[in-house]
Amino acid sequence: MKRIIAITLLAVFSAAAFSQEPNKQLQQLEKYLEGLDLGFSHQQFNLSGGSVQHRWQVTFDESTEEMHVDKSMSEEERKRTLDMYNNFKAKRWRNVELAVDSVRLAFARLSKETSTSYLFENHMDAADTIIYALAFARSDGKTPYFYEDKKNSRSRFYGAREAASFNYDKSFNSEGQYFVGKGNYEHVYEIETGLSRENDMRSFDIEAFQALILPVIKPLLSLKGAKSYPVYWRHDVGYEDEVGKNGGLTHKTTSYGSDASGQGLTTGTFYFIPAQFEAEARAMYKQLDSLTLDYVNQHPEQPYIYKYSKGYSRYNLQEIVHGSKYHGSDEYSLRSYYSPDGFYILSLTTKGDIWIPSDWPKLWSWINGKKVYLKGMKPKEKSK
């Protein structure tokens, strides 16, 4: 009976999903903003149960600060370094100006089509403040409400079927030496599922999802140098190591509803594909990404956060999907990363908080700061 109900709900959700589309003008704007390379992200999530939400976001923090060059540099090195830096900063600042102008034009046009809007600008001397917000009404006719977060310089409409906001502040730094421009664009779009969080939602099915992705990963493990290793990261209550300090943790993620004790145990597997097999590794990523999106779309009853991306991240251990906690269940995370050595996929299950060691690619385990390294990976001790 439960299976019949689930299939019915899925059919209703699928019909609703295909009958609705985000605003086309906002989609065109986002495509343009993404090309400016200012920090674009697109997420799809279903945490409350009542709707699947999409969130497009662009966040930037740029300045015209001049570079302080090492005095030991030769004149030629100094000039080359300054030219590269100035060209880079000029391009970034120009992209900020293009972003602001494109958002201004789009919001001005859309304000005539929305159910409610708020457009505010203040320009005094060289300082600029812009607060824009738009909302499209829900099918039930309820009026969205406007909230202004002055502390964090963010404002938006809540309770709307679709809403967009843009907050921008440009001013001199505290010493009046250079400009700082901070901006945040956000577009949220909801598709109602008809699901109740208490009655219809279920835990993210970790076992089923892992069984789905393993056949994609396994064939690549036969490549020369490809390997898989277990993950065991444990942080107990009372262990006081902090992120960024000598204990070697890159970051911590606290689960929604956590008791804030700091306790966390993450287990799973990380898979490594050598850099020489880049084509195979990137093809595997595309398959995993496609399977993941298909899985979450077919399971609106499972709480998740899916992150749209174009591939592996060089800068952080980027999530593809996060199966969120539900009624005390474990959490799941599928992540990716690449380095000059190769490509990584991590399949992780967490109880409590997620604590990630900074040198995780070299470890068998991390337990309250104590590290057990993989064979041949232990750093050489510095001679006294």
mmCIF file of C-alpha atoms in Angstrom:
data_model
loop_
_atom_site.group_PDB
_atom_site.id
_atom_site.type_symbol
_atom_site.label_atom_id
_atom_site.label_comp_id
_atom_site.label_asym_id
_atom_site.label_seq_id
_atom_site.Cartn_x
_atom_site.Cartn_y
_atom_site.Cartn_z
ATOM 1 C CA MET A 1 0.000 0.000 0.000
ATOM 2 C CA LYS A 2 2.819 2.401 0.915
ATOM 3 C CA ARG A 3 4.464 1.690 -2.439
ATOM 4 C CA ILE A 4 1.226 2.531 -4.287
ATOM 5 C CA ILE A 5 0.932 5.807 -2.356
ATOM 6 C CA ALA A 6 4.578 6.642 -3.080
ATOM 7 C CA ILE A 7 4.137 5.973 -6.814
ATOM 8 C CA THR A 8 0.994 8.119 -6.865
ATOM 9 C CA LEU A 9 2.739 10.989 -5.106
ATOM 10 C CA LEU A 10 5.681 10.713 -7.490
ATOM 11 C CA ALA A 11 3.342 10.869 -10.489
ATOM 12 C CA VAL A 12 1.629 13.968 -9.081
ATOM 13 C CA PHE A 13 4.993 15.603 -8.378
ATOM 14 C CA SER A 14 6.368 14.760 -11.830
ATOM 15 C CA ALA A 15 3.308 16.240 -13.526
ATOM 16 C CA ALA A 16 3.648 19.413 -11.436
ATOM 17 C CA ALA A 17 7.377 19.639 -12.142
ATOM 18 C CA PHE A 18 6.958 19.445 -15.912
ATOM 19 C CA SER A 19 4.036 21.873 -15.998
ATOM 20 C CA GLN A 20 6.011 24.660 -14.317
ATOM 21 C CA GLU A 21 9.122 26.530 -15.310
ATOM 22 C CA PRO A 22 11.222 29.203 -13.612
ATOM 23 C CA ASN A 23 10.890 32.724 -14.987
ATOM 24 C CA LYS A 24 12.679 32.851 -18.340
ATOM 25 C CA GLN A 25 14.060 36.363 -17.881
ATOM 26 C CA LEU A 26 15.671 35.351 -14.591
ATOM 27 C CA GLN A 27 17.079 32.223 -16.222
ATOM 28 C CA GLN A 28 18.641 34.339 -18.973
ATOM 29 C CA LEU A 29 20.065 36.698 -16.351
ATOM 30 C CA GLU A 30 21.608 33.792 -14.442
ATOM 31 C CA LYS A 31 23.214 32.374 -17.555
ATOM 32 C CA TYR A 32 24.847 35.752 -18.101
ATOM 33 C CA LEU A 33 25.938 36.096 -14.461
ATOM 34 C CA GLU A 34 27.444 32.607 -14.496
ATOM 35 C CA GLY A 35 29.638 33.657 -17.417
ATOM 36 C CA LEU A 36 31.051 36.561 -15.383
ATOM 37 C CA ASP A 37 32.724 34.058 -13.029
ATOM 38 C CA LEU A 38 31.857 35.869 -9.799
ATOM 39 C CA GLY A 39 30.809 32.840 -7.748
ATOM 40 C CA PHE A 40 27.714 31.153 -9.205
ATOM 41 C CA SER A 41 25.844 28.204 -7.682
ATOM 42 C CA HIS A 42 22.617 26.301 -8.357
ATOM 43 C CA GLN A 43 21.108 23.940 -5.803
ATOM 44 C CA GLN A 44 17.989 21.785 -5.720
ATOM 45 C CA PHE A 45 16.699 20.566 -2.377
ATOM 46 C CA ASN A 46 13.762 19.020 -0.576
ATOM 47 C CA LEU A 47 14.143 19.443 3.167
ATOM 48 C CA SER A 48 10.686 20.461 4.333
ATOM 49 C CA GLY A 49 8.727 17.878 2.353
ATOM 50 C CA GLY A 50 6.127 20.295 1.023
ATOM 51 C CA SER A 51 8.119 21.375 -2.027
ATOM 52 C CA VAL A 52 11.244 20.874 -4.055
ATOM 53 C CA GLN A 53 13.136 24.154 -4.221
ATOM 54 C CA HIS A 54 15.717 25.478 -6.642
ATOM 55 C CA ARG A 55 18.124 28.211 -5.571
ATOM 56 C CA TRP A 56 20.401 30.133 -7.925
ATOM 57 C CA GLN A 57 22.923 32.352 -6.198
ATOM 58 C CA VAL A 58 25.786 34.700 -7.065
ATOM 59 C CA THR A 59 27.895 36.093 -4.232
ATOM 60 C CA PHE A 60 30.908 38.334 -4.682
ATOM 61 C CA ASP A 61 33.218 40.501 -2.585
ATOM 62 C CA GLU A 62 35.639 42.493 -4.718
ATOM 63 C CA SER A 63 37.862 45.505 -4.147
ATOM 64 C CA THR A 64 40.201 47.893 -5.953
ATOM 65 C CA GLU A 65 42.950 47.369 -3.380
ATOM 66 C CA GLU A 66 46.468 47.711 -4.745
ATOM 67 C CA MET A 67 48.959 44.891 -4.396
ATOM 68 C CA HIS A 68 51.898 45.195 -2.012
ATOM 69 C CA VAL A 69 54.903 43.723 -3.813
ATOM 70 C CA ASP A 70 57.881 42.110 -2.113
ATOM 71 C CA LYS A 71 60.715 44.668 -2.060
ATOM 72 C CA SER A 72 63.262 41.950 -2.775
ATOM 73 C CA MET A 73 61.844 41.528 -6.299
ATOM 74 C CA SER A 74 63.727 42.885 -9.264
ATOM 75 C CA GLU A 75 62.158 45.773 -11.167
ATOM 76 C CA GLU A 76 61.236 43.422 -14.002
ATOM 77 C CA GLU A 77 59.599 40.874 -11.658
ATOM 78 C CA ARG A 78 57.818 43.649 -9.824
ATOM 79 C CA LYS A 79 56.374 45.132 -13.018
ATOM 80 C CA ARG A 80 55.289 41.732 -14.359
ATOM 81 C CA THR A 81 53.620 40.781 -11.061
ATOM 82 C CA LEU A 82 51.837 44.131 -10.746
ATOM 83 C CA ASP A 83 50.632 44.033 -14.348
ATOM 84 C CA MET A 84 49.146 40.544 -13.876
ATOM 85 C CA TYR A 85 47.481 41.545 -10.603
ATOM 86 C CA ASN A 86 46.113 44.848 -11.921
ATOM 87 C CA ASN A 87 44.725 43.214 -15.057
ATOM 88 C CA PHE A 88 43.054 40.537 -12.954
ATOM 89 C CA LYS A 89 41.552 43.059 -10.503
ATOM 90 C CA ALA A 90 40.393 45.329 -13.316
ATOM 91 C CA LYS A 91 38.608 42.423 -15.004
ATOM 92 C CA ARG A 92 36.947 41.341 -11.742
ATOM 93 C CA TRP A 93 35.775 44.879 -10.970
ATOM 94 C CA ARG A 94 34.479 45.313 -14.508
ATOM 95 C CA ASN A 95 32.518 42.077 -14.109
ATOM 96 C CA VAL A 96 30.987 43.419 -10.893
ATOM 97 C CA GLU A 97 29.827 46.521 -12.751
ATOM 98 C CA LEU A 98 28.398 44.386 -15.568
ATOM 99 C CA ALA A 99 26.584 42.207 -13.015
ATOM 100 C CA VAL A 100 25.029 45.220 -11.270
ATOM 101 C CA ASP A 101 23.904 46.770 -14.564
ATOM 102 C CA SER A 102 22.377 43.515 -15.868
ATOM 103 C CA VAL A 103 20.504 42.897 -12.592
ATOM 104 C CA ARG A 104 19.219 46.473 -12.527
ATOM 105 C CA LEU A 105 17.788 46.148 -16.029
ATOM 106 C CA ALA A 106 16.225 42.705 -15.413
ATOM 107 C CA PHE A 107 14.581 43.689 -12.111
ATOM 108 C CA ALA A 108 13.200 46.929 -13.586
ATOM 109 C CA ARG A 109 11.528 44.961 -16.392
ATOM 110 C CA LEU A 110 10.226 42.188 -14.129
ATOM 111 C CA SER A 111 8.772 44.512 -11.505
ATOM 112 C CA LYS A 112 5.833 45.083 -13.867
ATOM 113 C CA GLU A 113 5.029 41.349 -14.031
ATOM 114 C CA THR A 114 5.386 40.309 -10.382
ATOM 115 C CA SER A 115 2.749 40.255 -7.680
ATOM 116 C CA THR A 116 4.900 42.431 -5.427
ATOM 117 C CA SER A 117 8.289 44.121 -5.625
ATOM 118 C CA TYR A 118 10.700 46.317 -3.685
ATOM 119 C CA LEU A 119 13.286 48.405 -5.529
ATOM 120 C CA PHE A 120 15.567 50.704 -3.539
ATOM 121 C CA GLU A 121 18.738 52.538 -4.508
ATOM 122 C CA ASN A 122 20.814 55.091 -2.669
ATOM 123 C CA HIS A 123 23.846 56.793 -4.226
ATOM 124 C CA MET A 124 25.779 59.251 -2.097
ATOM 125 C CA ASP A 125 29.149 60.562 -3.167
ATOM 126 C CA ALA A 126 31.051 57.412 -4.218
ATOM 127 C CA ALA A 127 28.961 54.973 -2.163
ATOM 128 C CA ASP A 128 26.141 52.841 -3.586
ATOM 129 C CA THR A 129 23.437 50.811 -1.869
ATOM 130 C CA ILE A 130 20.993 48.671 -3.867
ATOM 131 C CA ILE A 131 18.202 46.498 -2.442
ATOM 132 C CA TYR A 132 15.948 44.723 -4.942
ATOM 133 C CA ALA A 133 13.339 42.045 -4.288
ATOM 134 C CA LEU A 134 10.634 40.495 -6.475
ATOM 135 C CA ALA A 135 7.990 37.853 -5.792
ATOM 136 C CA PHE A 136 5.448 35.863 -7.772
ATOM 137 C CA ALA A 137 2.315 34.833 -5.865
ATOM 138 C CA ARG A 138 1.514 31.256 -4.877
ATOM 139 C CA SER A 139 -1.438 29.402 -6.376
ATOM 140 C CA ASP A 140 -3.325 29.783 -3.081
ATOM 141 C CA GLY A 141 -3.208 33.566 -3.451
ATOM 142 C CA LYS A 142 -1.322 34.215 -0.197
ATOM 143 C CA THR A 143 0.689 37.436 -0.226
ATOM 144 C CA PRO A 144 4.476 36.984 0.130
ATOM 145 C CA TYR A 145 6.074 38.920 2.968
ATOM 146 C CA PHE A 146 9.196 41.068 2.758
ATOM 147 C CA TYR A 147 12.047 40.671 5.217
ATOM 148 C CA GLU A 148 15.048 42.950 5.452
ATOM 149 C CA ASP A 149 18.110 41.569 7.224
ATOM 150 C CA LYS A 150 20.006 44.804 7.861
ATOM 151 C CA LYS A 151 22.765 43.104 9.848
ATOM 152 C CA ASN A 152 23.787 40.897 6.911
ATOM 153 C CA SER A 153 22.679 43.364 4.212
ATOM 154 C CA ARG A 154 20.253 40.881 2.675
ATOM 155 C CA SER A 155 16.568 41.244 1.893
ATOM 156 C CA ARG A 156 14.045 39.032 0.125
ATOM 157 C CA PHE A 157 10.406 37.946 -0.098
ATOM 158 C CA TYR A 158 9.293 34.768 1.663
ATOM 159 C CA GLY A 159 6.198 32.658 1.108
ATOM 160 C CA ALA A 160 6.260 33.071 -2.673
ATOM 161 C CA ARG A 161 6.089 30.492 -5.453
ATOM 162 C CA GLU A 162 9.106 32.244 -6.952
ATOM 163 C CA ALA A 163 11.218 35.104 -5.623
ATOM 164 C CA ALA A 164 14.432 36.897 -6.513
ATOM 165 C CA SER A 165 16.558 39.413 -4.651
ATOM 166 C CA PHE A 166 19.736 41.427 -5.109
ATOM 167 C CA ASN A 167 21.653 43.278 -2.414
ATOM 168 C CA TYR A 168 24.705 45.359 -3.274
ATOM 169 C CA ASP A 169 26.894 47.691 -1.279
ATOM 170 C CA LYS A 170 29.832 49.668 -2.640
ATOM 171 C CA SER A 171 31.875 51.919 -0.387
ATOM 172 C CA PHE A 172 35.404 52.840 0.641
ATOM 173 C CA ASN A 173 37.225 50.573 3.069
ATOM 174 C CA SER A 174 37.531 51.784 6.671
ATOM 175 C CA GLU A 175 40.727 53.733 5.888
ATOM 176 C CA GLY A 176 39.266 55.251 2.735
ATOM 177 C CA GLN A 177 42.008 53.777 0.556
ATOM 178 C CA TYR A 178 40.061 51.722 -1.990
ATOM 179 C CA PHE A 179 36.566 50.607 -3.005
ATOM 180 C CA VAL A 180 34.896 47.442 -1.748
ATOM 181 C CA GLY A 181 31.898 46.012 -3.584
ATOM 182 C CA LYS A 182 29.822 43.267 -1.970
ATOM 183 C CA GLY A 183 26.833 41.682 -3.669
ATOM 184 C CA ASN A 184 24.420 38.788 -3.341
ATOM 185 C CA TYR A 185 21.902 37.678 -5.953
ATOM 186 C CA GLU A 186 19.399 34.946 -5.087
ATOM 187 C CA HIS A 187 16.553 33.344 -7.012
ATOM 188 C CA VAL A 188 14.327 30.744 -5.348
ATOM 189 C CA TYR A 189 11.754 28.675 -7.204
ATOM 190 C CA GLU A 190 9.397 26.104 -5.636
ATOM 191 C CA ILE A 191 7.566 23.082 -7.032
ATOM 192 C CA GLU A 192 4.931 21.793 -4.635
ATOM 193 C CA THR A 193 5.115 18.030 -4.005
ATOM 194 C CA GLY A 194 1.967 17.452 -1.959
ATOM 195 C CA LEU A 195 4.097 15.561 0.574
ATOM 196 C CA SER A 196 3.839 15.973 4.328
ATOM 197 C CA ARG A 197 7.128 16.028 6.253
ATOM 198 C CA GLU A 198 5.680 13.997 9.124
ATOM 199 C CA ASN A 199 3.554 11.522 7.175
ATOM 200 C CA ASP A 200 5.243 11.066 3.794
ATOM 201 C CA MET A 201 8.954 11.828 4.182
ATOM 202 C CA ARG A 202 11.490 9.021 4.648
ATOM 203 C CA SER A 203 15.207 8.863 5.414
ATOM 204 C CA PHE A 204 17.605 9.171 2.477
ATOM 205 C CA ASP A 205 18.115 5.576 1.342
ATOM 206 C CA ILE A 206 21.902 5.358 1.606
ATOM 207 C CA GLU A 207 22.086 1.663 0.773
ATOM 208 C CA ALA A 208 19.964 1.988 -2.369
ATOM 209 C CA PHE A 209 21.863 5.052 -3.581
ATOM 210 C CA GLN A 210 25.275 3.423 -3.075
ATOM 211 C CA ALA A 211 24.084 0.342 -4.954
ATOM 212 C CA LEU A 212 23.083 2.663 -7.809
ATOM 213 C CA ILE A 213 26.448 4.435 -8.160
ATOM 214 C CA LEU A 214 28.883 1.583 -7.424
ATOM 215 C CA PRO A 215 28.538 -0.058 -10.893
ATOM 216 C CA VAL A 216 29.669 3.265 -12.414
ATOM 217 C CA ILE A 217 32.746 3.567 -10.177
ATOM 218 C CA LYS A 218 33.867 -0.061 -10.033
ATOM 219 C CA PRO A 219 35.054 -0.494 -13.670
ATOM 220 C CA LEU A 220 37.543 2.376 -13.274
ATOM 221 C CA LEU A 221 39.238 0.652 -10.335
ATOM 222 C CA SER A 222 40.818 -1.759 -12.839
ATOM 223 C CA LEU A 223 42.841 1.138 -14.320
ATOM 224 C CA LYS A 224 46.532 1.188 -13.449
ATOM 225 C CA GLY A 225 47.073 3.076 -10.184
ATOM 226 C CA ALA A 226 43.358 3.431 -9.408
ATOM 227 C CA LYS A 227 42.548 2.574 -5.799
ATOM 228 C CA SER A 228 39.885 2.716 -3.110
ATOM 229 C CA TYR A 229 40.476 3.329 0.587
ATOM 230 C CA PRO A 230 38.248 3.317 3.674
ATOM 231 C CA VAL A 231 37.339 6.572 5.411
ATOM 232 C CA TYR A 232 37.256 6.849 9.202
ATOM 233 C CA TRP A 233 37.112 10.343 10.705
ATOM 234 C CA ARG A 234 36.073 10.549 14.358
ATOM 235 C CA HIS A 235 35.684 13.606 16.573
ATOM 236 C CA ASP A 236 34.523 12.883 20.112
ATOM 237 C CA VAL A 237 32.814 15.120 22.655
ATOM 238 C CA GLY A 238 35.404 17.115 24.565
ATOM 239 C CA TYR A 239 38.095 17.065 21.897
ATOM 240 C CA GLU A 240 38.910 20.751 21.513
ATOM 241 C CA ASP A 241 40.730 20.965 18.214
ATOM 242 C CA GLU A 242 39.392 23.822 16.092
ATOM 243 C CA VAL A 243 39.134 24.240 12.364
ATOM 244 C CA GLY A 244 42.192 25.887 10.831
ATOM 245 C CA LYS A 245 44.469 25.267 13.803
ATOM 246 C CA ASN A 246 47.218 22.714 14.388
ATOM 247 C CA GLY A 247 44.876 19.735 14.513
ATOM 248 C CA GLY A 248 44.582 19.821 10.738
ATOM 249 C CA LEU A 249 40.852 20.075 10.097
ATOM 250 C CA THR A 250 39.655 21.882 6.997
ATOM 251 C CA HIS A 251 36.115 22.460 8.174
ATOM 252 C CA LYS A 252 33.154 21.232 10.164
ATOM 253 C CA THR A 253 29.532 20.946 9.081
ATOM 254 C CA THR A 254 26.957 20.899 11.855
ATOM 255 C CA SER A 255 23.799 18.981 11.056
ATOM 256 C CA TYR A 256 20.395 20.622 11.336
ATOM 257 C CA GLY A 257 19.046 19.869 14.808
ATOM 258 C CA SER A 258 22.485 18.894 16.134
ATOM 259 C CA ASP A 259 22.976 18.951 19.892
ATOM 260 C CA ALA A 260 26.121 21.057 19.285
ATOM 261 C CA SER A 261 28.262 18.549 21.187
ATOM 262 C CA GLY A 262 30.778 18.417 18.360
ATOM 263 C CA GLN A 263 30.648 14.631 18.170
ATOM 264 C CA GLY A 264 30.884 13.130 14.725
ATOM 265 C CA LEU A 265 31.824 9.884 13.015
ATOM 266 C CA THR A 266 32.227 9.752 9.250
ATOM 267 C CA THR A 267 32.865 6.457 7.485
ATOM 268 C CA GLY A 268 32.805 5.325 3.885
ATOM 269 C CA THR A 269 35.136 5.006 0.919
ATOM 270 C CA PHE A 270 37.198 7.289 -1.239
ATOM 271 C CA TYR A 271 38.048 6.296 -4.784
ATOM 272 C CA PHE A 272 41.146 7.577 -6.579
ATOM 273 C CA ILE A 273 41.717 7.686 -10.354
ATOM 274 C CA PRO A 274 45.231 8.774 -11.511
ATOM 275 C CA ALA A 275 45.520 12.015 -13.501
ATOM 276 C CA GLN A 276 46.553 10.164 -16.678
ATOM 277 C CA PHE A 277 42.992 8.806 -16.931
ATOM 278 C CA GLU A 278 41.353 12.221 -16.982
ATOM 279 C CA ALA A 279 38.919 11.377 -19.785
ATOM 280 C CA GLU A 280 37.685 8.274 -17.953
ATOM 281 C CA ALA A 281 37.410 10.125 -14.634
ATOM 282 C CA ARG A 282 35.408 12.996 -16.131
ATOM 283 C CA ALA A 283 33.110 10.598 -17.978
ATOM 284 C CA MET A 284 32.515 8.776 -14.686
ATOM 285 C CA TYR A 285 31.634 12.081 -12.993
ATOM 286 C CA LYS A 286 29.030 12.873 -15.649
ATOM 287 C CA GLN A 287 27.445 9.450 -15.167
ATOM 288 C CA LEU A 288 27.388 9.826 -11.384
ATOM 289 C CA ASP A 289 25.940 13.314 -11.643
ATOM 290 C CA SER A 290 23.217 12.187 -14.052
ATOM 291 C CA LEU A 291 22.288 9.175 -11.899
ATOM 292 C CA THR A 292 22.194 11.360 -8.791
ATOM 293 C CA LEU A 293 19.883 13.976 -10.292
ATOM 294 C CA ASP A 294 17.625 11.249 -11.629
ATOM 295 C CA TYR A 295 17.542 9.573 -8.211
ATOM 296 C CA VAL A 296 16.537 12.675 -6.245
ATOM 297 C CA ASN A 297 13.926 13.595 -8.858
ATOM 298 C CA GLN A 298 12.401 10.152 -8.457
ATOM 299 C CA HIS A 299 12.452 10.358 -4.661
ATOM 300 C CA PRO A 300 10.896 13.634 -3.494
ATOM 301 C CA GLU A 301 10.025 11.810 -0.251
ATOM 302 C CA GLN A 302 13.727 11.722 0.742
ATOM 303 C CA PRO A 303 15.347 14.909 2.130
ATOM 304 C CA TYR A 304 18.384 15.986 0.099
ATOM 305 C CA ILE A 305 20.468 18.838 -1.273
ATOM 306 C CA TYR A 306 21.702 18.361 -4.832
ATOM 307 C CA LYS A 307 24.302 20.768 -6.217
ATOM 308 C CA TYR A 308 24.518 21.393 -9.954
ATOM 309 C CA SER A 309 28.135 21.532 -11.143
ATOM 310 C CA LYS A 310 30.249 21.084 -14.240
ATOM 311 C CA GLY A 311 32.713 18.632 -12.755
ATOM 312 C CA TYR A 312 35.406 18.096 -10.177
ATOM 313 C CA SER A 313 36.473 20.949 -7.922
ATOM 314 C CA ARG A 314 40.132 21.837 -7.445
ATOM 315 C CA TYR A 315 39.478 24.108 -4.501
ATOM 316 C CA ASN A 316 37.420 22.052 -2.079
ATOM 317 C CA LEU A 317 35.821 18.696 -1.406
ATOM 318 C CA GLN A 318 32.692 19.583 -3.354
ATOM 319 C CA GLU A 319 29.379 17.877 -2.664
ATOM 320 C CA ILE A 320 27.340 16.392 -5.478
ATOM 321 C CA VAL A 321 24.487 15.385 -3.177
ATOM 322 C CA HIS A 322 23.814 15.479 0.548
ATOM 323 C CA GLY A 323 21.232 13.091 1.957
ATOM 324 C CA SER A 324 20.012 15.061 4.953
ATOM 325 C CA LYS A 325 19.156 13.870 8.444
ATOM 326 C CA TYR A 326 15.566 12.797 9.062
ATOM 327 C CA HIS A 327 14.311 11.765 12.503
ATOM 328 C CA GLY A 328 17.824 11.020 13.753
ATOM 329 C CA SER A 329 18.986 9.068 10.697
ATOM 330 C CA ASP A 330 22.558 9.063 9.418
ATOM 331 C CA GLU A 331 23.517 11.605 6.769
ATOM 332 C CA TYR A 332 25.024 10.785 3.416
ATOM 333 C CA SER A 333 27.403 12.765 1.233
ATOM 334 C CA LEU A 334 28.777 12.123 -2.265
ATOM 335 C CA ARG A 335 31.739 14.412 -2.918
ATOM 336 C CA SER A 336 34.395 15.049 -5.562
ATOM 337 C CA TYR A 337 37.832 16.615 -5.780
ATOM 338 C CA TYR A 338 40.826 16.708 -8.092
ATOM 339 C CA SER A 339 44.491 17.486 -7.597
ATOM 340 C CA PRO A 340 47.539 17.298 -9.878
ATOM 341 C CA ASP A 341 47.790 13.644 -8.813
ATOM 342 C CA GLY A 342 44.312 12.639 -9.900
ATOM 343 C CA PHE A 343 40.580 12.522 -9.293
ATOM 344 C CA TYR A 344 38.671 11.591 -6.153
ATOM 345 C CA ILE A 345 35.114 10.484 -5.432
ATOM 346 C CA LEU A 346 34.061 10.099 -1.784
ATOM 347 C CA SER A 347 30.987 8.192 -0.617
ATOM 348 C CA LEU A 348 30.440 9.107 3.044
ATOM 349 C CA THR A 349 28.018 8.279 5.858
ATOM 350 C CA THR A 350 28.004 10.492 8.958
ATOM 351 C CA LYS A 351 26.605 10.233 12.463
ATOM 352 C CA GLY A 352 26.607 13.685 14.082
ATOM 353 C CA ASP A 353 28.834 16.439 12.697
ATOM 354 C CA ILE A 354 31.089 16.102 9.670
ATOM 355 C CA TRP A 355 34.724 16.882 10.529
ATOM 356 C CA ILE A 356 37.104 16.733 7.549
ATOM 357 C CA PRO A 357 40.881 16.339 8.073
ATOM 358 C CA SER A 358 42.967 18.642 5.866
ATOM 359 C CA ASP A 359 45.153 15.767 4.622
ATOM 360 C CA TRP A 360 42.331 13.228 4.173
ATOM 361 C CA PRO A 361 43.728 11.861 0.828
ATOM 362 C CA LYS A 362 46.723 10.470 2.759
ATOM 363 C CA LEU A 363 44.906 8.932 5.729
ATOM 364 C CA TRP A 364 43.574 5.575 6.804
ATOM 365 C CA SER A 365 41.963 7.289 9.783
ATOM 366 C CA TRP A 366 41.729 10.461 11.853
ATOM 367 C CA ILE A 367 40.619 10.066 15.488
ATOM 368 C CA ASN A 368 40.654 13.180 17.660
ATOM 369 C CA GLY A 369 43.775 14.491 15.918
ATOM 370 C CA LYS A 370 45.597 11.162 15.816
ATOM 371 C CA LYS A 371 46.410 10.266 12.209
ATOM 372 C CA VAL A 372 47.130 6.882 10.656
ATOM 373 C CA TYR A 373 48.610 7.403 7.205
ATOM 374 C CA LEU A 374 48.308 5.270 4.102
ATOM 375 C CA LYS A 375 51.444 3.385 3.158
ATOM 376 C CA GLY A 376 54.076 5.767 1.820
ATOM 377 C CA MET A 377 51.973 8.873 2.556
ATOM 378 C CA LYS A 378 53.344 9.897 5.975
ATOM 379 C CA PRO A 379 55.192 13.224 5.787
ATOM 380 C CA LYS A 380 58.884 13.112 6.534
ATOM 381 C CA GLU A 381 59.810 14.516 9.909
ATOM 382 C CA LYS A 382 61.796 17.732 9.807
ATOM 383 C CA SER A 383 65.403 17.339 10.935
ATOM 384 C CA LYS A 384 66.233 19.178 14.141
#
